[in-house]
Amino acid sequence: DLVEGNIIAHMPGKPKGLSAMGYAPELKDVPPSPCSGEFRNNIVYDWSGAAFDNHSPAAGLSIHDNIFQQKDQMLIDLRQFGSGYSISGNRYAAQSKTPFSIAQRQMSFDDWKTRTGDDSKMELARFVDPDRDIASYSKQIGLADASLEGFLGACREGCRGHWNPKLTAQMVNQYIRDGFGIERQTPGATQPRG
């Protein structure tokens, strides 16, 4: 299984909420068997749970070339660290002194690197405007009610043949991606600029 090119952002509040990304093959309604997963070129920013977690063993797990930037939540929470696991090339930022965990034991970045062999960097990513949301997009396109509710109301007013292209998911998604310095969505073009 491959997960790539996602931006998962802006779910502050609830402490220890759901993780932004996770690997749990047992939830797929398939017979148990050795499974592998790869997570690459994703951004997790300001999420209320761990940026990544796994709740079940995997034959292989590769987490690379992601940006995980959290305030006071976990970066990576693993139930176990297996010999088929590889974590590298990520950029991390967290306010917590112990933003990593293996088998419910929280640890510092230095301890994490020693335990996992992770060669990632702990450095803040400089995004163009990572706090963009639907309300700021609504304001940019000139909606009278520049809020999530106003945007949804404007969408409901559209009808076949008179659809406003500014009210499509494609336009909103690109506005959010631009805030993270991501080029227009094309295969292989998911790396952040800068």
mmCIF file with all atom_site columns, N, CA and C in Angstrom, residues 2-8 38-44 64-67 91 127 174 176-178 180-194:
data_model
loop_
_atom_site.group_PDB
_atom_site.id
_atom_site.type_symbol
_atom_site.label_atom_id
_atom_site.label_alt_id
_atom_site.label_comp_id
_atom_site.label_asym_id
_atom_site.label_entity_id
_atom_site.label_seq_id
_atom_site.pdbx_PDB_ins_code
_atom_site.Cartn_x
_atom_site.Cartn_y
_atom_site.Cartn_z
_atom_site.occupancy
_atom_site.B_iso_or_equiv
_atom_site.pdbx_formal_charge
_atom_site.auth_seq_id
_atom_site.auth_comp_id
_atom_site.auth_asym_id
_atom_site.auth_atom_id
_atom_site.pdbx_PDB_model_num
ATOM 1   N N  . LEU A 1 2   ? 0.535  2.229  -0.806  1.00 0.00 ? 2   LEU A N  1
ATOM 2   C CA . LEU A 1 2   ? 1.283  3.464  -0.926  1.00 0.00 ? 2   LEU A CA 1
ATOM 3   C C  . LEU A 1 2   ? 0.379  4.645  -0.580  1.00 0.00 ? 2   LEU A C  1
ATOM 4   N N  . VAL A 1 3   ? 0.879  5.525  0.278   1.00 0.00 ? 3   VAL A N  1
ATOM 5   C CA . VAL A 1 3   ? 0.187  6.768  0.619   1.00 0.00 ? 3   VAL A CA 1
ATOM 6   C C  . VAL A 1 3   ? 1.157  7.893  0.317   1.00 0.00 ? 3   VAL A C  1
ATOM 7   N N  . GLU A 1 4   ? 0.803  8.784  -0.634  1.00 0.00 ? 4   GLU A N  1
ATOM 8   C CA . GLU A 1 4   ? 1.725  9.853  -0.988  1.00 0.00 ? 4   GLU A CA 1
ATOM 9   C C  . GLU A 1 4   ? 1.000  11.103 -1.462  1.00 0.00 ? 4   GLU A C  1
ATOM 10  N N  . GLY A 1 5   ? 1.707  12.239 -1.287  1.00 0.00 ? 5   GLY A N  1
ATOM 11  C CA . GLY A 1 5   ? 1.243  13.501 -1.843  1.00 0.00 ? 5   GLY A CA 1
ATOM 12  C C  . GLY A 1 5   ? 0.093  14.160 -1.104  1.00 0.00 ? 5   GLY A C  1
ATOM 13  N N  . ASN A 1 6   ? -0.149 13.796 0.136   1.00 0.00 ? 6   ASN A N  1
ATOM 14  C CA . ASN A 1 6   ? -1.273 14.356 0.896   1.00 0.00 ? 6   ASN A CA 1
ATOM 15  C C  . ASN A 1 6   ? -0.829 15.509 1.783   1.00 0.00 ? 6   ASN A C  1
ATOM 16  N N  . ILE A 1 7   ? -1.743 16.433 2.007   1.00 0.00 ? 7   ILE A N  1
ATOM 17  C CA . ILE A 1 7   ? -1.575 17.461 3.031   1.00 0.00 ? 7   ILE A CA 1
ATOM 18  C C  . ILE A 1 7   ? -2.694 17.228 4.032   1.00 0.00 ? 7   ILE A C  1
ATOM 19  N N  . ILE A 1 8   ? -2.304 16.982 5.263   1.00 0.00 ? 8   ILE A N  1
ATOM 20  C CA . ILE A 1 8   ? -3.272 16.732 6.325   1.00 0.00 ? 8   ILE A CA 1
ATOM 21  C C  . ILE A 1 8   ? -3.005 17.803 7.379   1.00 0.00 ? 8   ILE A C  1
ATOM 22  N N  . GLU A 1 38  ? 3.950  1.934  2.490   1.00 0.00 ? 38  GLU A N  1
ATOM 23  C CA . GLU A 1 38  ? 4.909  3.014  2.229   1.00 0.00 ? 38  GLU A CA 1
ATOM 24  C C  . GLU A 1 38  ? 4.180  4.343  2.318   1.00 0.00 ? 38  GLU A C  1
ATOM 25  N N  . PHE A 1 39  ? 4.767  5.275  3.062   1.00 0.00 ? 39  PHE A N  1
ATOM 26  C CA . PHE A 1 39  ? 4.235  6.617  3.245   1.00 0.00 ? 39  PHE A CA 1
ATOM 27  C C  . PHE A 1 39  ? 5.324  7.594  2.836   1.00 0.00 ? 39  PHE A C  1
ATOM 28  N N  . ARG A 1 40  ? 5.080  8.366  1.759   1.00 0.00 ? 40  ARG A N  1
ATOM 29  C CA . ARG A 1 40  ? 6.110  9.272  1.268   1.00 0.00 ? 40  ARG A CA 1
ATOM 30  C C  . ARG A 1 40  ? 5.501  10.568 0.732   1.00 0.00 ? 40  ARG A C  1
ATOM 31  N N  . ASN A 1 41  ? 6.293  11.637 0.843   1.00 0.00 ? 41  ASN A N  1
ATOM 32  C CA . ASN A 1 41  ? 5.928  12.946 0.286   1.00 0.00 ? 41  ASN A CA 1
ATOM 33  C C  . ASN A 1 41  ? 4.595  13.473 0.796   1.00 0.00 ? 41  ASN A C  1
ATOM 34  N N  . ASN A 1 42  ? 4.308  13.262 2.072   1.00 0.00 ? 42  ASN A N  1
ATOM 35  C CA . ASN A 1 42  ? 3.104  13.791 2.706   1.00 0.00 ? 42  ASN A CA 1
ATOM 36  C C  . ASN A 1 42  ? 3.493  14.918 3.651   1.00 0.00 ? 42  ASN A C  1
ATOM 37  N N  . ILE A 1 43  ? 2.535  15.785 3.950   1.00 0.00 ? 43  ILE A N  1
ATOM 38  C CA . ILE A 1 43  ? 2.719  16.840 4.942   1.00 0.00 ? 43  ILE A CA 1
ATOM 39  C C  . ILE A 1 43  ? 1.632  16.683 5.990   1.00 0.00 ? 43  ILE A C  1
ATOM 40  N N  . VAL A 1 44  ? 2.045  16.651 7.259   1.00 0.00 ? 44  VAL A N  1
ATOM 41  C CA . VAL A 1 44  ? 1.101  16.723 8.374   1.00 0.00 ? 44  VAL A CA 1
ATOM 42  C C  . VAL A 1 44  ? 1.469  17.977 9.147   1.00 0.00 ? 44  VAL A C  1
ATOM 43  N N  . HIS A 1 64  ? 9.116  7.862  4.528   1.00 0.00 ? 64  HIS A N  1
ATOM 44  C CA . HIS A 1 64  ? 10.236 8.679  4.056   1.00 0.00 ? 64  HIS A CA 1
ATOM 45  C C  . HIS A 1 64  ? 9.777  9.907  3.283   1.00 0.00 ? 64  HIS A C  1
ATOM 46  N N  . ASP A 1 65  ? 10.629 10.922 3.333   1.00 0.00 ? 65  ASP A N  1
ATOM 47  C CA . ASP A 1 65  ? 10.447 12.150 2.563   1.00 0.00 ? 65  ASP A CA 1
ATOM 48  C C  . ASP A 1 65  ? 9.130  12.862 2.867   1.00 0.00 ? 65  ASP A C  1
ATOM 49  N N  . ASN A 1 66  ? 8.712  12.802 4.119   1.00 0.00 ? 66  ASN A N  1
ATOM 50  C CA . ASN A 1 66  ? 7.512  13.496 4.592   1.00 0.00 ? 66  ASN A CA 1
ATOM 51  C C  . ASN A 1 66  ? 7.931  14.713 5.409   1.00 0.00 ? 66  ASN A C  1
ATOM 52  N N  . ILE A 1 67  ? 6.972  15.607 5.642   1.00 0.00 ? 67  ILE A N  1
ATOM 53  C CA . ILE A 1 67  ? 7.156  16.705 6.585   1.00 0.00 ? 67  ILE A CA 1
ATOM 54  C C  . ILE A 1 67  ? 6.078  16.543 7.650   1.00 0.00 ? 67  ILE A C  1
ATOM 55  N N  . ARG A 1 91  ? 11.350 15.480 7.463   1.00 0.00 ? 91  ARG A N  1
ATOM 56  C CA . ARG A 1 91  ? 11.622 16.709 8.205   1.00 0.00 ? 91  ARG A CA 1
ATOM 57  C C  . ARG A 1 91  ? 10.594 16.787 9.319   1.00 0.00 ? 91  ARG A C  1
ATOM 58  N N  . PHE A 1 127 ? 6.852  27.324 5.215   1.00 0.00 ? 127 PHE A N  1
ATOM 59  C CA . PHE A 1 127 ? 5.820  27.272 4.198   1.00 0.00 ? 127 PHE A CA 1
ATOM 60  C C  . PHE A 1 127 ? 5.398  28.689 3.809   1.00 0.00 ? 127 PHE A C  1
ATOM 61  N N  . GLN A 1 174 ? -6.079 23.403 -4.486  1.00 0.00 ? 174 GLN A N  1
ATOM 62  C CA . GLN A 1 174 ? -4.880 24.056 -5.009  1.00 0.00 ? 174 GLN A CA 1
ATOM 63  C C  . GLN A 1 174 ? -4.518 25.271 -4.162  1.00 0.00 ? 174 GLN A C  1
ATOM 64  N N  . ILE A 1 176 ? -5.006 25.597 -0.941  1.00 0.00 ? 176 ILE A N  1
ATOM 65  C CA . ILE A 1 176 ? -4.364 25.051 0.263   1.00 0.00 ? 176 ILE A CA 1
ATOM 66  C C  . ILE A 1 176 ? -2.951 24.571 -0.077  1.00 0.00 ? 176 ILE A C  1
ATOM 67  N N  . ARG A 1 177 ? -2.796 23.825 -1.175  1.00 0.00 ? 177 ARG A N  1
ATOM 68  C CA . ARG A 1 177 ? -1.482 23.314 -1.584  1.00 0.00 ? 177 ARG A CA 1
ATOM 69  C C  . ARG A 1 177 ? -0.501 24.466 -1.823  1.00 0.00 ? 177 ARG A C  1
ATOM 70  N N  . ASP A 1 178 ? -0.981 25.534 -2.447  1.00 0.00 ? 178 ASP A N  1
ATOM 71  C CA . ASP A 1 178 ? -0.122 26.701 -2.678  1.00 0.00 ? 178 ASP A CA 1
ATOM 72  C C  . ASP A 1 178 ? 0.386  27.276 -1.357  1.00 0.00 ? 178 ASP A C  1
ATOM 73  N N  . PHE A 1 180 ? 1.271  25.633 1.138   1.00 0.00 ? 180 PHE A N  1
ATOM 74  C CA . PHE A 1 180 ? 2.365  24.767 1.582   1.00 0.00 ? 180 PHE A CA 1
ATOM 75  C C  . PHE A 1 180 ? 3.499  24.721 0.556   1.00 0.00 ? 180 PHE A C  1
ATOM 76  N N  . GLY A 1 181 ? 3.384  25.561 -0.484  1.00 0.00 ? 181 GLY A N  1
ATOM 77  C CA . GLY A 1 181 ? 4.445  25.611 -1.483  1.00 0.00 ? 181 GLY A CA 1
ATOM 78  C C  . GLY A 1 181 ? 4.490  24.393 -2.371  1.00 0.00 ? 181 GLY A C  1
ATOM 79  N N  . ILE A 1 182 ? 3.332  23.823 -2.669  1.00 0.00 ? 182 ILE A N  1
ATOM 80  C CA . ILE A 1 182 ? 3.256  22.616 -3.492  1.00 0.00 ? 182 ILE A CA 1
ATOM 81  C C  . ILE A 1 182 ? 2.843  23.006 -4.908  1.00 0.00 ? 182 ILE A C  1
ATOM 82  N N  . GLU A 1 183 ? 3.579  22.512 -5.873  1.00 0.00 ? 183 GLU A N  1
ATOM 83  C CA . GLU A 1 183 ? 3.247  22.762 -7.278  1.00 0.00 ? 183 GLU A CA 1
ATOM 84  C C  . GLU A 1 183 ? 1.883  22.165 -7.613  1.00 0.00 ? 183 GLU A C  1
ATOM 85  N N  . ARG A 1 184 ? 1.319  22.605 -8.736  1.00 0.00 ? 184 ARG A N  1
ATOM 86  C CA . ARG A 1 184 ? 0.040  22.061 -9.196  1.00 0.00 ? 184 ARG A CA 1
ATOM 87  C C  . ARG A 1 184 ? 0.102  20.543 -9.202  1.00 0.00 ? 184 ARG A C  1
ATOM 88  N N  . GLN A 1 185 ? -0.957 19.889 -8.773  1.00 0.00 ? 185 GLN A N  1
ATOM 89  C CA . GLN A 1 185 ? -0.995 18.432 -8.597  1.00 0.00 ? 185 GLN A CA 1
ATOM 90  C C  . GLN A 1 185 ? -0.841 17.713 -9.930  1.00 0.00 ? 185 GLN A C  1
ATOM 91  N N  . THR A 1 186 ? 0.324  17.099 -10.103 1.00 0.00 ? 186 THR A N  1
ATOM 92  C CA . THR A 1 186 ? 0.566  16.216 -11.244 1.00 0.00 ? 186 THR A CA 1
ATOM 93  C C  . THR A 1 186 ? 1.359  15.034 -10.700 1.00 0.00 ? 186 THR A C  1
ATOM 94  N N  . PRO A 1 187 ? 1.290  13.900 -11.358 1.00 0.00 ? 187 PRO A N  1
ATOM 95  C CA . PRO A 1 187 ? 2.042  12.742 -10.849 1.00 0.00 ? 187 PRO A CA 1
ATOM 96  C C  . PRO A 1 187 ? 3.521  13.077 -10.666 1.00 0.00 ? 187 PRO A C  1
ATOM 97  N N  . GLY A 1 188 ? 4.025  12.754 -9.475  1.00 0.00 ? 188 GLY A N  1
ATOM 98  C CA . GLY A 1 188 ? 5.432  12.982 -9.176  1.00 0.00 ? 188 GLY A CA 1
ATOM 99  C C  . GLY A 1 188 ? 5.779  14.393 -8.735  1.00 0.00 ? 188 GLY A C  1
ATOM 100 N N  . ALA A 1 189 ? 4.819  15.317 -8.723  1.00 0.00 ? 189 ALA A N  1
ATOM 101 C CA . ALA A 1 189 ? 5.109  16.718 -8.358  1.00 0.00 ? 189 ALA A CA 1
ATOM 102 C C  . ALA A 1 189 ? 4.546  17.040 -6.999  1.00 0.00 ? 189 ALA A C  1
ATOM 103 N N  . THR A 1 190 ? 4.872  16.245 -6.008  1.00 0.00 ? 190 THR A N  1
ATOM 104 C CA . THR A 1 190 ? 4.297  16.467 -4.694  1.00 0.00 ? 190 THR A CA 1
ATOM 105 C C  . THR A 1 190 ? 5.304  16.986 -3.681  1.00 0.00 ? 190 THR A C  1
ATOM 106 N N  . GLN A 1 191 ? 6.529  17.261 -4.094  1.00 0.00 ? 191 GLN A N  1
ATOM 107 C CA . GLN A 1 191 ? 7.530  17.745 -3.152  1.00 0.00 ? 191 GLN A CA 1
ATOM 108 C C  . GLN A 1 191 ? 7.326  19.239 -2.894  1.00 0.00 ? 191 GLN A C  1
ATOM 109 N N  . PRO A 1 192 ? 7.404  19.652 -1.625  1.00 0.00 ? 192 PRO A N  1
ATOM 110 C CA . PRO A 1 192 ? 7.288  21.073 -1.307  1.00 0.00 ? 192 PRO A CA 1
ATOM 111 C C  . PRO A 1 192 ? 8.468  21.857 -1.857  1.00 0.00 ? 192 PRO A C  1
ATOM 112 N N  . ARG A 1 193 ? 8.196  23.097 -2.205  1.00 0.00 ? 193 ARG A N  1
ATOM 113 C CA . ARG A 1 193 ? 9.278  24.013 -2.590  1.00 0.00 ? 193 ARG A CA 1
ATOM 114 C C  . ARG A 1 193 ? 9.817  24.629 -1.319  1.00 0.00 ? 193 ARG A C  1
ATOM 115 N N  . GLY A 1 194 ? 11.126 24.831 -1.256  1.00 0.00 ? 194 GLY A N  1
ATOM 116 C CA . GLY A 1 194 ? 11.752 25.545 -0.137  1.00 0.00 ? 194 GLY A CA 1
ATOM 117 C C  . GLY A 1 194 ? 11.846 24.861 1.129   1.00 0.00 ? 194 GLY A C  1
#
